[in-house]
mmCIF file of C-alpha atoms and ligand atoms in Angstrom:
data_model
loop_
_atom_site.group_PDB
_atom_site.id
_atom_site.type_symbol
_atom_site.label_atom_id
_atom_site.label_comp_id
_atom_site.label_asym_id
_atom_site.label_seq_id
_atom_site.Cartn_x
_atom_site.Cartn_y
_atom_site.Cartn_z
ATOM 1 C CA UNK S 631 -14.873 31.017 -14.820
ATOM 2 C CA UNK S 632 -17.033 28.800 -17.237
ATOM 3 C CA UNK S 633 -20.280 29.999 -18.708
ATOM 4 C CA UNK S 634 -21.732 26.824 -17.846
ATOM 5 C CA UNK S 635 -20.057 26.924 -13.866
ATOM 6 C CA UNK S 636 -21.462 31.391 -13.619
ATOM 7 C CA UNK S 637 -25.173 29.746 -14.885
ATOM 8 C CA UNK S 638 -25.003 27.050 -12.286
ATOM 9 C CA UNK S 639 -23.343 29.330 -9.433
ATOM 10 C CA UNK S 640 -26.997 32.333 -10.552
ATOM 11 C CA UNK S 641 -28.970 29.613 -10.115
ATOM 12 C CA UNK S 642 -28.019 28.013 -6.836
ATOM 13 C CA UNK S 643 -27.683 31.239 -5.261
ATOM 14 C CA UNK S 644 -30.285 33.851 -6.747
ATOM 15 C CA UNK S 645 -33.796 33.502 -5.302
ATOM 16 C CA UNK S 646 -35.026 35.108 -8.237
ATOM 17 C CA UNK S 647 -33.976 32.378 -10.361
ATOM 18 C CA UNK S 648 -36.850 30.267 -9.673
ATOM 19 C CA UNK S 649 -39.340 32.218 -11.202
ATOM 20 C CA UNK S 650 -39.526 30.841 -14.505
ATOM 21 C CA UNK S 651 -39.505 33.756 -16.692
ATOM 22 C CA UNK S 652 -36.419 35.540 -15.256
ATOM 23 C CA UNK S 653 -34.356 32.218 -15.095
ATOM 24 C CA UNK S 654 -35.456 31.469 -19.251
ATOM 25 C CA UNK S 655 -33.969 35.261 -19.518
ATOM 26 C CA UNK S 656 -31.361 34.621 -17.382
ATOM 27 C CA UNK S 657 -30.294 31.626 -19.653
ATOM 28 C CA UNK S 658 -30.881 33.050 -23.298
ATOM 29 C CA UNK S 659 -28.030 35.670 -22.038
ATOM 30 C CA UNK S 660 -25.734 33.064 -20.825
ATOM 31 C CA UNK S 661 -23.725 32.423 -24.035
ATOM 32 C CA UNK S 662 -23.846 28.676 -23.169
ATOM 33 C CA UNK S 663 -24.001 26.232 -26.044
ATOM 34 C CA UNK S 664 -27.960 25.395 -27.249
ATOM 35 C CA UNK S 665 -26.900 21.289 -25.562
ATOM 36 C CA UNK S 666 -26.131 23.245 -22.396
ATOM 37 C CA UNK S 667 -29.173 25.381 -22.372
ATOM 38 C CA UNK S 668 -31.426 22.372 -23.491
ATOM 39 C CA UNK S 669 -29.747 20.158 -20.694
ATOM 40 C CA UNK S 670 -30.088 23.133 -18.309
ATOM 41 C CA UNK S 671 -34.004 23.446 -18.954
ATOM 42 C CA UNK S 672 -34.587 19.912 -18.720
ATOM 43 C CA UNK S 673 -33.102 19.648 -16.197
ATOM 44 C CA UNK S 674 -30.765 16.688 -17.524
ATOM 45 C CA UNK S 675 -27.576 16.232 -15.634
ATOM 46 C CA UNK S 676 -26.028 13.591 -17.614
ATOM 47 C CA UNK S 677 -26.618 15.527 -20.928
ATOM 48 C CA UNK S 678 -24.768 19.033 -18.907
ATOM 49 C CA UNK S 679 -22.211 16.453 -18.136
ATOM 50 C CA UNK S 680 -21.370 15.748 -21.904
ATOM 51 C CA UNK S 681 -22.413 18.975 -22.971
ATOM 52 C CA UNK S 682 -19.476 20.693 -20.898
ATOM 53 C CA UNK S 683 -16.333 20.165 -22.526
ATOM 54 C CA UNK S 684 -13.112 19.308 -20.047
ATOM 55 C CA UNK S 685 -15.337 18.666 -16.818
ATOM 56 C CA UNK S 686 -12.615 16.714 -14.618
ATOM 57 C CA UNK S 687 -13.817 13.639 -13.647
ATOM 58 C CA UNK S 688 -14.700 12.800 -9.550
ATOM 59 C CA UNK S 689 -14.573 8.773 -9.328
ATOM 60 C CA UNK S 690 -14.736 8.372 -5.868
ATOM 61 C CA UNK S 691 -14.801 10.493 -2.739
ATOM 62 C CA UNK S 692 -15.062 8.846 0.998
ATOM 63 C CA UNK S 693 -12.729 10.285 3.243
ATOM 64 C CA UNK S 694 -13.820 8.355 6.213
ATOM 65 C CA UNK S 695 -12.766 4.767 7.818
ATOM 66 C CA UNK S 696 -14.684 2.742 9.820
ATOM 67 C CA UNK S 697 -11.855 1.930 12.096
ATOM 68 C CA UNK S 698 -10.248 5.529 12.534
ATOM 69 C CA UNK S 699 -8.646 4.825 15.817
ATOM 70 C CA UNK S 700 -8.689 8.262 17.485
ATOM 71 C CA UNK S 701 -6.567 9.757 19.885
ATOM 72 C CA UNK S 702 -9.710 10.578 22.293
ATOM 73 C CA UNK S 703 -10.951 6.997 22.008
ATOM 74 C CA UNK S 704 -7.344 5.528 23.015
ATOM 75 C CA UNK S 705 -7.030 7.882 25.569
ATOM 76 C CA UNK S 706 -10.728 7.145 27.201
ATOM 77 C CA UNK S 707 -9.516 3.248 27.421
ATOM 78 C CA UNK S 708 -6.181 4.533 28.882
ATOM 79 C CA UNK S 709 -8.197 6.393 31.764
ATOM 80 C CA UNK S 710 -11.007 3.911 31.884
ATOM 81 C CA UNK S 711 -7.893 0.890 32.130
ATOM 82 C CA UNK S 712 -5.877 2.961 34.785
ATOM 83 C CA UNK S 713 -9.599 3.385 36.560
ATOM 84 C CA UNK S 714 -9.843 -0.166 37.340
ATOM 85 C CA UNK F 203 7.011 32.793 5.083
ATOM 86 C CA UNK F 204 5.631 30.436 7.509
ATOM 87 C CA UNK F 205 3.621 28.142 5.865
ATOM 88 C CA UNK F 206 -0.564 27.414 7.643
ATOM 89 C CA UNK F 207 -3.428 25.276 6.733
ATOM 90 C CA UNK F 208 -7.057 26.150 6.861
ATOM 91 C CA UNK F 209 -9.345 23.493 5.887
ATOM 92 C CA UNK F 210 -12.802 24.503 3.949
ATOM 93 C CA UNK F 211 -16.073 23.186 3.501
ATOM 94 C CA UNK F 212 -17.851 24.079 0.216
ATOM 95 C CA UNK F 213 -21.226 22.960 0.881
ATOM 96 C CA UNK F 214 -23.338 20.206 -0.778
ATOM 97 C CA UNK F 215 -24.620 22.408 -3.622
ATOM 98 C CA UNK F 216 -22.301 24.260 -5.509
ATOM 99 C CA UNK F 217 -22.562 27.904 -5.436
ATOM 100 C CA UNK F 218 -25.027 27.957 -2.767
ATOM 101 C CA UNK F 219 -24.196 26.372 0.502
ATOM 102 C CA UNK F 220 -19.955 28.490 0.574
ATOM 103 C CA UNK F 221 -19.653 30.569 3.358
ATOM 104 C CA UNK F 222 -18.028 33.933 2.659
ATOM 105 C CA UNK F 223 -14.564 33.414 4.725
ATOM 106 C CA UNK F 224 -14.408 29.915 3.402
ATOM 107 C CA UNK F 225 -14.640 31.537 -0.480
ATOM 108 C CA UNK F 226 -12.391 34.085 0.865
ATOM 109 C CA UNK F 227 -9.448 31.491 2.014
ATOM 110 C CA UNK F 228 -9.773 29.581 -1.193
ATOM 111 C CA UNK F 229 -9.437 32.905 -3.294
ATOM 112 C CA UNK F 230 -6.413 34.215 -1.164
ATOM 113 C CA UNK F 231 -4.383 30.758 -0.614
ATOM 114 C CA UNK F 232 -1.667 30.187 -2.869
ATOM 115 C CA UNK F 233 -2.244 26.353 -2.969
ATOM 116 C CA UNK F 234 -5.541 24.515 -2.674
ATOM 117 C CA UNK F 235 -6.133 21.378 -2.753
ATOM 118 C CA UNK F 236 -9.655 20.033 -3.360
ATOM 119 C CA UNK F 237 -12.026 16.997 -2.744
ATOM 120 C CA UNK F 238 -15.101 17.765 -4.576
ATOM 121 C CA UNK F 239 -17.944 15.387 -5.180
ATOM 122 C CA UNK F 240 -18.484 16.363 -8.259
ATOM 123 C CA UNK F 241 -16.771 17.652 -12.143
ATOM 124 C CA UNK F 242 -18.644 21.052 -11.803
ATOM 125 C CA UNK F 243 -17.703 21.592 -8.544
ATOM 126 C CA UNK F 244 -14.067 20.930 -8.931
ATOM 127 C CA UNK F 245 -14.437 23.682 -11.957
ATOM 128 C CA UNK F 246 -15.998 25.780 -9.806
ATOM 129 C CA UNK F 247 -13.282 26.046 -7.620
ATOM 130 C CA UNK F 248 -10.812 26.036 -10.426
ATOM 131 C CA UNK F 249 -12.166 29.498 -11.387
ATOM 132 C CA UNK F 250 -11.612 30.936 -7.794
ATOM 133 C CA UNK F 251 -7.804 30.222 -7.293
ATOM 134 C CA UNK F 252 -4.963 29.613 -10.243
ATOM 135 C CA UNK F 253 -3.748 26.862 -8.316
ATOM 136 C CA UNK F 254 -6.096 23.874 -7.724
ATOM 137 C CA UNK F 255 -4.573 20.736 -6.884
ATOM 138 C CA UNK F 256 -7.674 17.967 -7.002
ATOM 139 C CA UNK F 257 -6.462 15.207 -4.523
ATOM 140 C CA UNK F 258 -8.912 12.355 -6.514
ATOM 141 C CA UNK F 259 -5.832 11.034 -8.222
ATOM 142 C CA UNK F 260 -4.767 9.332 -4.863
ATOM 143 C CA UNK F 261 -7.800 7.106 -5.283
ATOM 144 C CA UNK F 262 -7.183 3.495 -6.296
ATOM 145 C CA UNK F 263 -9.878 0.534 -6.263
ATOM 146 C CA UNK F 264 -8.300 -1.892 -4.152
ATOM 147 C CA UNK F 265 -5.696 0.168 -2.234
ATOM 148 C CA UNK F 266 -6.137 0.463 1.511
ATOM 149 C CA UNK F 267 -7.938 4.107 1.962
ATOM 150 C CA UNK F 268 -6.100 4.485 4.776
ATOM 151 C CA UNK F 269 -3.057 4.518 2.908
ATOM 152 C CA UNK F 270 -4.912 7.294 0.573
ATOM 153 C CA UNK F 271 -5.533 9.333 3.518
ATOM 154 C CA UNK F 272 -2.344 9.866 4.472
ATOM 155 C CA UNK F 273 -1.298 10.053 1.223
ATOM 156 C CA UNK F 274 -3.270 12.994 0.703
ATOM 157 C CA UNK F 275 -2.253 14.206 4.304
ATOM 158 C CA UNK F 276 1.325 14.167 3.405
ATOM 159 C CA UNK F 277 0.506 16.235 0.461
ATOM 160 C CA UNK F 278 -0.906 19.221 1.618
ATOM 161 C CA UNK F 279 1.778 19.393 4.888
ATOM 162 C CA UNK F 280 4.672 19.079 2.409
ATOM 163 C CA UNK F 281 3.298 22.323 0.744
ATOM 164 C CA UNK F 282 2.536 23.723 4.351
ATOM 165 C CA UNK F 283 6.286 23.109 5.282
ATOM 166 C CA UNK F 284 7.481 24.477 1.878
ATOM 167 C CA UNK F 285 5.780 27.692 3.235
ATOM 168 C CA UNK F 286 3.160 28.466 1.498
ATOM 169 C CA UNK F 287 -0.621 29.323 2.324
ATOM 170 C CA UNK F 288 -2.581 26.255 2.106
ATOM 171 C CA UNK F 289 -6.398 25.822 1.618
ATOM 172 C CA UNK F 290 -8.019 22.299 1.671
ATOM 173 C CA UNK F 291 -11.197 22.576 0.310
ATOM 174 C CA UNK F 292 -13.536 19.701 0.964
ATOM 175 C CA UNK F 293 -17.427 19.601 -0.163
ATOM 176 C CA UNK F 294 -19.787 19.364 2.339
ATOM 177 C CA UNK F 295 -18.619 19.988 5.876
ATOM 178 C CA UNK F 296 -14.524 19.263 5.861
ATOM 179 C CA UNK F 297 -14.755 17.488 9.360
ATOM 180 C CA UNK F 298 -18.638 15.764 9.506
ATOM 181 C CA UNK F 299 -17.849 12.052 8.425
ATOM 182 C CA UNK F 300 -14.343 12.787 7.196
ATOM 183 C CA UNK F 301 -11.190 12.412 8.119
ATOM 184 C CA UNK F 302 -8.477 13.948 6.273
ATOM 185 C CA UNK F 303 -9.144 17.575 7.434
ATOM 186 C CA UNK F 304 -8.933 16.479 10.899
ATOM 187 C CA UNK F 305 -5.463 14.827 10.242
ATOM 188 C CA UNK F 306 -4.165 17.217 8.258
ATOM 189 C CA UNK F 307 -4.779 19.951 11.022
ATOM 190 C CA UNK F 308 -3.684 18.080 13.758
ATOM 191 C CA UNK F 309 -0.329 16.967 11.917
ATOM 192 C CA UNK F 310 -0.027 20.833 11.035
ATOM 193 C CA UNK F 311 -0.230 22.065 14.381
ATOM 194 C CA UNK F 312 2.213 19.192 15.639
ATOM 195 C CA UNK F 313 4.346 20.693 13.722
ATOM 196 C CA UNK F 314 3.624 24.574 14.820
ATOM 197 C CA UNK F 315 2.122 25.285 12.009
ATOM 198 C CA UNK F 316 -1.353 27.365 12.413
ATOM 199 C CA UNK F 317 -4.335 25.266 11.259
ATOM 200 C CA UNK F 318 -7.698 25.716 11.522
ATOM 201 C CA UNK F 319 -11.220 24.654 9.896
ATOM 202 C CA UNK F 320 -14.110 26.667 8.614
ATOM 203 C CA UNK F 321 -17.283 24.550 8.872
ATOM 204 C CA UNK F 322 -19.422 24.262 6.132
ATOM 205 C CA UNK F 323 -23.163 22.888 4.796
ATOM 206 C CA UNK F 324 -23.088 18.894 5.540
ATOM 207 C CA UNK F 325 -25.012 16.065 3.481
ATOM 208 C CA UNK F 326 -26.815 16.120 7.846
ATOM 209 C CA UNK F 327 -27.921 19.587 6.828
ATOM 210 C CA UNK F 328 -29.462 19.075 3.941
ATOM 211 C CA UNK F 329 -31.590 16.062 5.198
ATOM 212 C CA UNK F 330 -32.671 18.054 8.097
ATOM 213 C CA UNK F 331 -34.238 20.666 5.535
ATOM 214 C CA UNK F 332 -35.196 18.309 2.756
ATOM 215 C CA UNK F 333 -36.622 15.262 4.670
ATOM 216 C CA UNK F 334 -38.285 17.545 7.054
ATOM 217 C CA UNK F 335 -36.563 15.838 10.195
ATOM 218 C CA UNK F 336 -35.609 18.167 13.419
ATOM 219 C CA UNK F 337 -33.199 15.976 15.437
ATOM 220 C CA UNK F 338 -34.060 17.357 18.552
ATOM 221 C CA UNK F 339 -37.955 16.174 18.153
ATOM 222 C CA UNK F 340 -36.957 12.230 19.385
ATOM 223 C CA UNK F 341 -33.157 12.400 18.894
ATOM 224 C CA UNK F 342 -31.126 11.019 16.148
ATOM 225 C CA UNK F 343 -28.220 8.408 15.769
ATOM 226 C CA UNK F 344 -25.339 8.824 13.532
ATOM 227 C CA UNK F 345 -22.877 6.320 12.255
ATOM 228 C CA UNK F 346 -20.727 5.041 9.172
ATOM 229 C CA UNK F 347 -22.264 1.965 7.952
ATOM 230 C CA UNK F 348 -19.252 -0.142 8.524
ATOM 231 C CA UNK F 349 -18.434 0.907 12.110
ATOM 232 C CA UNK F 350 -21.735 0.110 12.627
ATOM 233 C CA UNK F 351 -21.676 -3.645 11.695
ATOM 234 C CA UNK F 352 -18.148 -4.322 12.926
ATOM 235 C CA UNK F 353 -18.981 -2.834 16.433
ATOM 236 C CA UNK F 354 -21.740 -3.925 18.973
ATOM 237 C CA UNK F 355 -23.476 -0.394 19.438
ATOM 238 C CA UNK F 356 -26.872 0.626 21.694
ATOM 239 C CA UNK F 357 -29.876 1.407 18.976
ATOM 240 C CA UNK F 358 -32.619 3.636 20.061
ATOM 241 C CA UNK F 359 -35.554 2.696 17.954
ATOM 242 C CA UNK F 360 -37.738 5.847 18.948
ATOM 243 C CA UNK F 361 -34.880 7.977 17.261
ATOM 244 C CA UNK F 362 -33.826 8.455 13.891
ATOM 245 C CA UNK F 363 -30.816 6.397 12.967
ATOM 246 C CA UNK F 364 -28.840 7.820 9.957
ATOM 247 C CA UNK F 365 -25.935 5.608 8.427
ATOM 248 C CA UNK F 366 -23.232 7.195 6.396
ATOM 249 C CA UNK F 367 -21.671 5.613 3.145
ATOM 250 C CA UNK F 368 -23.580 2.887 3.127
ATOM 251 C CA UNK F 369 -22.474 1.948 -0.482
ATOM 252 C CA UNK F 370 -19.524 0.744 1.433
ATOM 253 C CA UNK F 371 -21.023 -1.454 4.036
ATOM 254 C CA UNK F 372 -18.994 -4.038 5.675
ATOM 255 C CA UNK F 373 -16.071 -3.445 3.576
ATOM 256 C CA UNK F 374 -13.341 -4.626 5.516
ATOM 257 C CA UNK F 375 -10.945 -4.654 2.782
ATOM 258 C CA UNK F 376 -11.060 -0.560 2.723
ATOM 259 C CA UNK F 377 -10.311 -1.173 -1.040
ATOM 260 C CA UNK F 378 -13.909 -1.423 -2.485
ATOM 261 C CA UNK F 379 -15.514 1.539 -3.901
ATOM 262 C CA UNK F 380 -18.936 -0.577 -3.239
ATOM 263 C CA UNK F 381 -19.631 -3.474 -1.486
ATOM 264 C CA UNK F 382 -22.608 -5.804 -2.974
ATOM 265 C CA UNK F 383 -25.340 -7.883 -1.803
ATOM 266 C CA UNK F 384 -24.366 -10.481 0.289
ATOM 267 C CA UNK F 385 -22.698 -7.319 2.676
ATOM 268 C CA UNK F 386 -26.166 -5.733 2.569
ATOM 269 C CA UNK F 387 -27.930 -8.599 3.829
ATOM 270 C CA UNK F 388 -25.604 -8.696 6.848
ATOM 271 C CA UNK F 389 -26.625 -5.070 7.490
ATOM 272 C CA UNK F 390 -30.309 -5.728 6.817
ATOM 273 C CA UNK F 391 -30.181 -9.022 9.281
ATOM 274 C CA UNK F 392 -28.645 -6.992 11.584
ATOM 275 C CA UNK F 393 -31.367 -3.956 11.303
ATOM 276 C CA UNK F 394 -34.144 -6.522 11.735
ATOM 277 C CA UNK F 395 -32.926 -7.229 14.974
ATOM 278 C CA UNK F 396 -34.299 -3.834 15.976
ATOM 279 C CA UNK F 397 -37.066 -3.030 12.770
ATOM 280 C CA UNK F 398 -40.047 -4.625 11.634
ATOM 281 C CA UNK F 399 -39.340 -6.278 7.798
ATOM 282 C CA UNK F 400 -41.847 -3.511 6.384
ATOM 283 C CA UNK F 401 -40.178 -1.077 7.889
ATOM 284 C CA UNK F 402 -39.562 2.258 5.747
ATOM 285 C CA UNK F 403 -36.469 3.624 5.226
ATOM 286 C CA UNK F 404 -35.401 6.408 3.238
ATOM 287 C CA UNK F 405 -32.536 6.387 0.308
ATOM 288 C CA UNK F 406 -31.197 10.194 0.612
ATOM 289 C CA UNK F 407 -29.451 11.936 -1.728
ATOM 290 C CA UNK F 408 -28.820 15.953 -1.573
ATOM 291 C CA UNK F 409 -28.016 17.483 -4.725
ATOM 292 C CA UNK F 410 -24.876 18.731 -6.211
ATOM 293 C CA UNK F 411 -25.756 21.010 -8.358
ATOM 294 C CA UNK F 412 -28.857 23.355 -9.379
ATOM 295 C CA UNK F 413 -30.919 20.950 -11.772
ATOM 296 C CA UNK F 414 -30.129 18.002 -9.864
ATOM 297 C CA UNK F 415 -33.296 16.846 -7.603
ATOM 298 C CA UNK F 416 -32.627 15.798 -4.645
ATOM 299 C CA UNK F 417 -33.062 11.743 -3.673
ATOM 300 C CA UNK F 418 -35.779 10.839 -1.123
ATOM 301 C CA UNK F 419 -36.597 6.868 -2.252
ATOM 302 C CA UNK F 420 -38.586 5.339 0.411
ATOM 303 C CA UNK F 421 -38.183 1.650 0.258
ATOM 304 C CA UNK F 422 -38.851 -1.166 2.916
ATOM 305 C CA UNK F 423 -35.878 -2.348 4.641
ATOM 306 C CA UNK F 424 -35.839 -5.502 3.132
ATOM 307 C CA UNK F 425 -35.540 -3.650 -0.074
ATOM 308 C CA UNK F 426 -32.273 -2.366 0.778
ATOM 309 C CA UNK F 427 -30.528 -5.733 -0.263
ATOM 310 C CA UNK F 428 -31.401 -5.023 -4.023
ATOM 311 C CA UNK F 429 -31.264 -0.917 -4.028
ATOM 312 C CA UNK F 430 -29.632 1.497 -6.180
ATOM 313 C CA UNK F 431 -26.576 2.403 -3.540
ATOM 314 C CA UNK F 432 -24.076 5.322 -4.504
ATOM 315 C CA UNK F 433 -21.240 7.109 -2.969
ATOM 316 C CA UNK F 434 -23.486 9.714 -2.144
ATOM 317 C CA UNK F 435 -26.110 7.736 -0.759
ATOM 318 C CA UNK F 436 -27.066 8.393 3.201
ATOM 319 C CA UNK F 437 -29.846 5.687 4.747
ATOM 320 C CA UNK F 438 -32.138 7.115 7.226
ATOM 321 C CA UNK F 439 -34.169 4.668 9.254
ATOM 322 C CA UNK F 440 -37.009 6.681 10.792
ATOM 323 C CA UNK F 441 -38.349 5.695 14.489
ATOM 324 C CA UNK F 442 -40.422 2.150 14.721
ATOM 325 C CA UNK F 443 -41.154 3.032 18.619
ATOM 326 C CA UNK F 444 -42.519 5.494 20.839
ATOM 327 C CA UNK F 445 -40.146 7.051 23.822
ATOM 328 C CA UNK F 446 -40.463 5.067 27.207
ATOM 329 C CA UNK F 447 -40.962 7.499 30.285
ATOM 330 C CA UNK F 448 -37.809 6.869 32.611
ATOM 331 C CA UNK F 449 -40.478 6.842 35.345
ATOM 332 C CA UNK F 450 -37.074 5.985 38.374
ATOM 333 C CA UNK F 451 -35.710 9.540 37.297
ATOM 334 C CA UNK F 452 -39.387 11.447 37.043
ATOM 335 C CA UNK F 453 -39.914 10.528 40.104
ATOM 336 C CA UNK F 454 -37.083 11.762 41.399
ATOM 337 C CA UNK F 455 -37.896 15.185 39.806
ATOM 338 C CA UNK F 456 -41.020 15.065 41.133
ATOM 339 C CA UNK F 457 -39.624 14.996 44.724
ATOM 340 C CA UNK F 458 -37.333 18.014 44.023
ATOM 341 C CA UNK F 459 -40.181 19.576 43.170
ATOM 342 C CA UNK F 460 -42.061 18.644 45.965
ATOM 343 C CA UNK F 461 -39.149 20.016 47.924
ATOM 344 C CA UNK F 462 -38.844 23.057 46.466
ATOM 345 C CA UNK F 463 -42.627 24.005 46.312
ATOM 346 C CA UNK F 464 -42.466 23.539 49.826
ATOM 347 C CA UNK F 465 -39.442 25.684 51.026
ATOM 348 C CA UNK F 466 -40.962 28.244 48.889
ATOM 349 C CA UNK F 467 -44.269 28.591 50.598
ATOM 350 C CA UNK F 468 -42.186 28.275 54.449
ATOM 351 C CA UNK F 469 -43.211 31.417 56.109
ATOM 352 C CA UNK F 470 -39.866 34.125 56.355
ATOM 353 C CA UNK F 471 -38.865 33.757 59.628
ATOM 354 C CA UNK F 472 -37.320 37.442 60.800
ATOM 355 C CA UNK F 473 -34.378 37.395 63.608
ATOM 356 C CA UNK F 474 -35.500 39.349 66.694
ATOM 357 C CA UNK F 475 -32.875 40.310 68.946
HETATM 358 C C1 SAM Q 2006 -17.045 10.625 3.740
HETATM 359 S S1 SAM Q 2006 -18.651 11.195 4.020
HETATM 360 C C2 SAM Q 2006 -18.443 12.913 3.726
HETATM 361 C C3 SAM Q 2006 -19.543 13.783 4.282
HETATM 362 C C4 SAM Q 2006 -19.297 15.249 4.053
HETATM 363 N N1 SAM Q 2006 -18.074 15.658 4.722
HETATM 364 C C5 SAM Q 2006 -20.444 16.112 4.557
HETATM 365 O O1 SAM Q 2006 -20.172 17.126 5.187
HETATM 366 O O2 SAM Q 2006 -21.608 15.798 4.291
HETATM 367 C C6 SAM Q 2006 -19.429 10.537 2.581
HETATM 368 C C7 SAM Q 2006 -20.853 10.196 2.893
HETATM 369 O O3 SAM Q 2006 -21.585 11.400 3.077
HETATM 370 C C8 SAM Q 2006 -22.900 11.227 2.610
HETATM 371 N N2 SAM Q 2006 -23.115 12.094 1.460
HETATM 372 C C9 SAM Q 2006 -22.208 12.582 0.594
HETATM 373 N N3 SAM Q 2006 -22.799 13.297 -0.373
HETATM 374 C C10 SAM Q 2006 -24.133 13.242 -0.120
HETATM 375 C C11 SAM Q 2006 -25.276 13.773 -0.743
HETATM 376 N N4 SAM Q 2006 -25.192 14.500 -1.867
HETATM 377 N N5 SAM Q 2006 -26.480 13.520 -0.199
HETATM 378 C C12 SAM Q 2006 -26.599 12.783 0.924
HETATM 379 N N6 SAM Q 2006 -25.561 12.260 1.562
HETATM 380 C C13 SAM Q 2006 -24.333 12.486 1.046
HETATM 381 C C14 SAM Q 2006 -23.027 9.760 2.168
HETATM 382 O O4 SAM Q 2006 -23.466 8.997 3.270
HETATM 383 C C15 SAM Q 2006 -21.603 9.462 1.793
HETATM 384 O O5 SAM Q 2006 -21.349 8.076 1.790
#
């Protein structure tokens, strides 16, 4: 896995990385590049972005329509229809 | 081999929000396919399984999503009927304002394949725990943006009313990857029907990855025409009115009350024979 990904992964899911001094340690052992750590510290997203070489790109992502006829909704107006 | 499908969520935040069986399924499948909402993510997952197939590709400006969605249906059943154990690994919650996971698994068990989805940590989760909002305090309404225009629905004003991708509302076309400001006015004339014009609403945002903050804009709802909308943008329009006793049904209670006090101070009456 990526240096930059394992750094990312500590830090999301170690409660001890919000305490400033063990997350600066944390970081100076990483191996990452000194734009990575920099963008990492300041928090700067789009500078990790550039800063991590082959990161694949995600354009777009909405996996939901509007108009998803369902099969429960079609069969509530089938009941509700043979109802009347 | 018989082939099977389990569909994943990852969670908004990578590394955080996985739950063990769902990382467990993605390391152990010998295809997965991904939808990840962001390029660290989709690493992320690249490092837990040698085969990663990232399902983005099927996205076109301008082609019906529909068409995408099965599209990327047909892709992960053709892999289920060539046998083989399939993950689909979706960020947030794979079937919480999404609909391929639900397709897929339904298609998959048509076909007697087993299929099944692991829940995971949805953008709805997040907002609970960042905004500070407990749905159960005064209830709370959720719809996609778009479904929400093109339908005539009921609006309870003393609960919250969240409304998914609305980057994309009113887009008929299901082509657009954003819809612009004459389609926001429509939504904002039709939210004024219910809201006062200085009315706050909240632009959320829950964040991908450690150093990203987390969105909480709060803008009036007039505002909305001219705001900063992305994919990943969910609207919450907090409560303008308080909840109206339904006094017809307390007073109902009340008798069943009244009833029941009564039976229970009855004296016991004993049989003597
Ligand atoms: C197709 S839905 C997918 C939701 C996803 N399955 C989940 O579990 O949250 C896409 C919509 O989810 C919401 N969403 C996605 N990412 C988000 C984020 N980081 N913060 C807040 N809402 C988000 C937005 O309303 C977006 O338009």
């Amino acid at each position: 896995m990526s240096k930059v990904i394992e750094v990312l992964m500590q830090m999301a899911s170690n409660a001890e990385m919000s305490n400033t001094k063990s997350l600066a340690e944390m970081l100076s052992n990483a191996n990452l590049t000194k734009a990575q750590e920099l963008a990492i510290q300041t928090k700067d997203m789009d500078a990790l972005k550039v800063a991590t070489y082959n990161l694949p790109e995600i354009r777009c992502y909405p996996i939901l329509l509007p108009d998803d006829k369902s099969e429960e909704v079609s069969t509530l107006i089938n009941r509700t229809v043979a109802n009347f | 081999m018989s082939g099977s499908l389990v569909c994943v969520g990852t969670g908004m935040t990578l590394g955080a929000h996985i739950s063990p069986i769902s990382q467990s399924h993605i390391e152990q499948a010998d295809i997965v396919f991904s939808l990840m909402a962001n390029g660290f993510a989709q690493k992320w997952l690249e490092g837990m399984n040698a085969d990663v197939r990232c399902l983005q590709g099927f996205y076109q400006e301008g082609k019906n999503r529909n068409i995408t969605y099965n599209e990327m249906v047909e892709a992960i059943l053709s892999e289920v009927c060539n046998g083989k154990k399939v993950v689909a690994a979706f960020y947030g919650h794979p079937g919480v304002f999404a609909c391929v996971a639900h397709r897929a698994i339904k298609k998959a068990k048509l076909d007697d394949f087993p299929a099944s989805m692991e829940p995971g940590i949805s953008a709805e989760d997040c907002l609970y725990a960042d905004l500070g909002i407990d749905p159960g305090k005064t209830g709370c309404m959720h719809y996609e943006t778009s479904q929400f225009m093109f339908y005539k629905r009921n609006i309870d004003t003393s609960a919250h009313l969240i409304l998914w991708q609305v980057a994309l509302a009113g887009d008929k076309s299901l082509g657009k990857f954003s819809t612009g400001k004459a389609y926001r006015q429509v939504l904002v004339d039709l939210l004024l029907e219910h809201y006062p014009r200085d009315h706050e609403v909240i632009l959320y945002q829950a964040k991908g990855i450690a150093i990203e903050p987390m969105r909480e804009d709060k803008i009036l709802l007039t505002e909305l025409v001219d705001a900063d909308l992305l994919m990943q943008t969910t609207l919450v329009i907090p409560p303008c009115s308080v909840m109206q006793a339904n006094e017809e049904l307390l007073a109902k209670l009340a008798k069943i009350d009244k009833q029941e006090e009564r039976n229970k101070n009855r004296p016991a009456l004993t049989l003597v024979l």
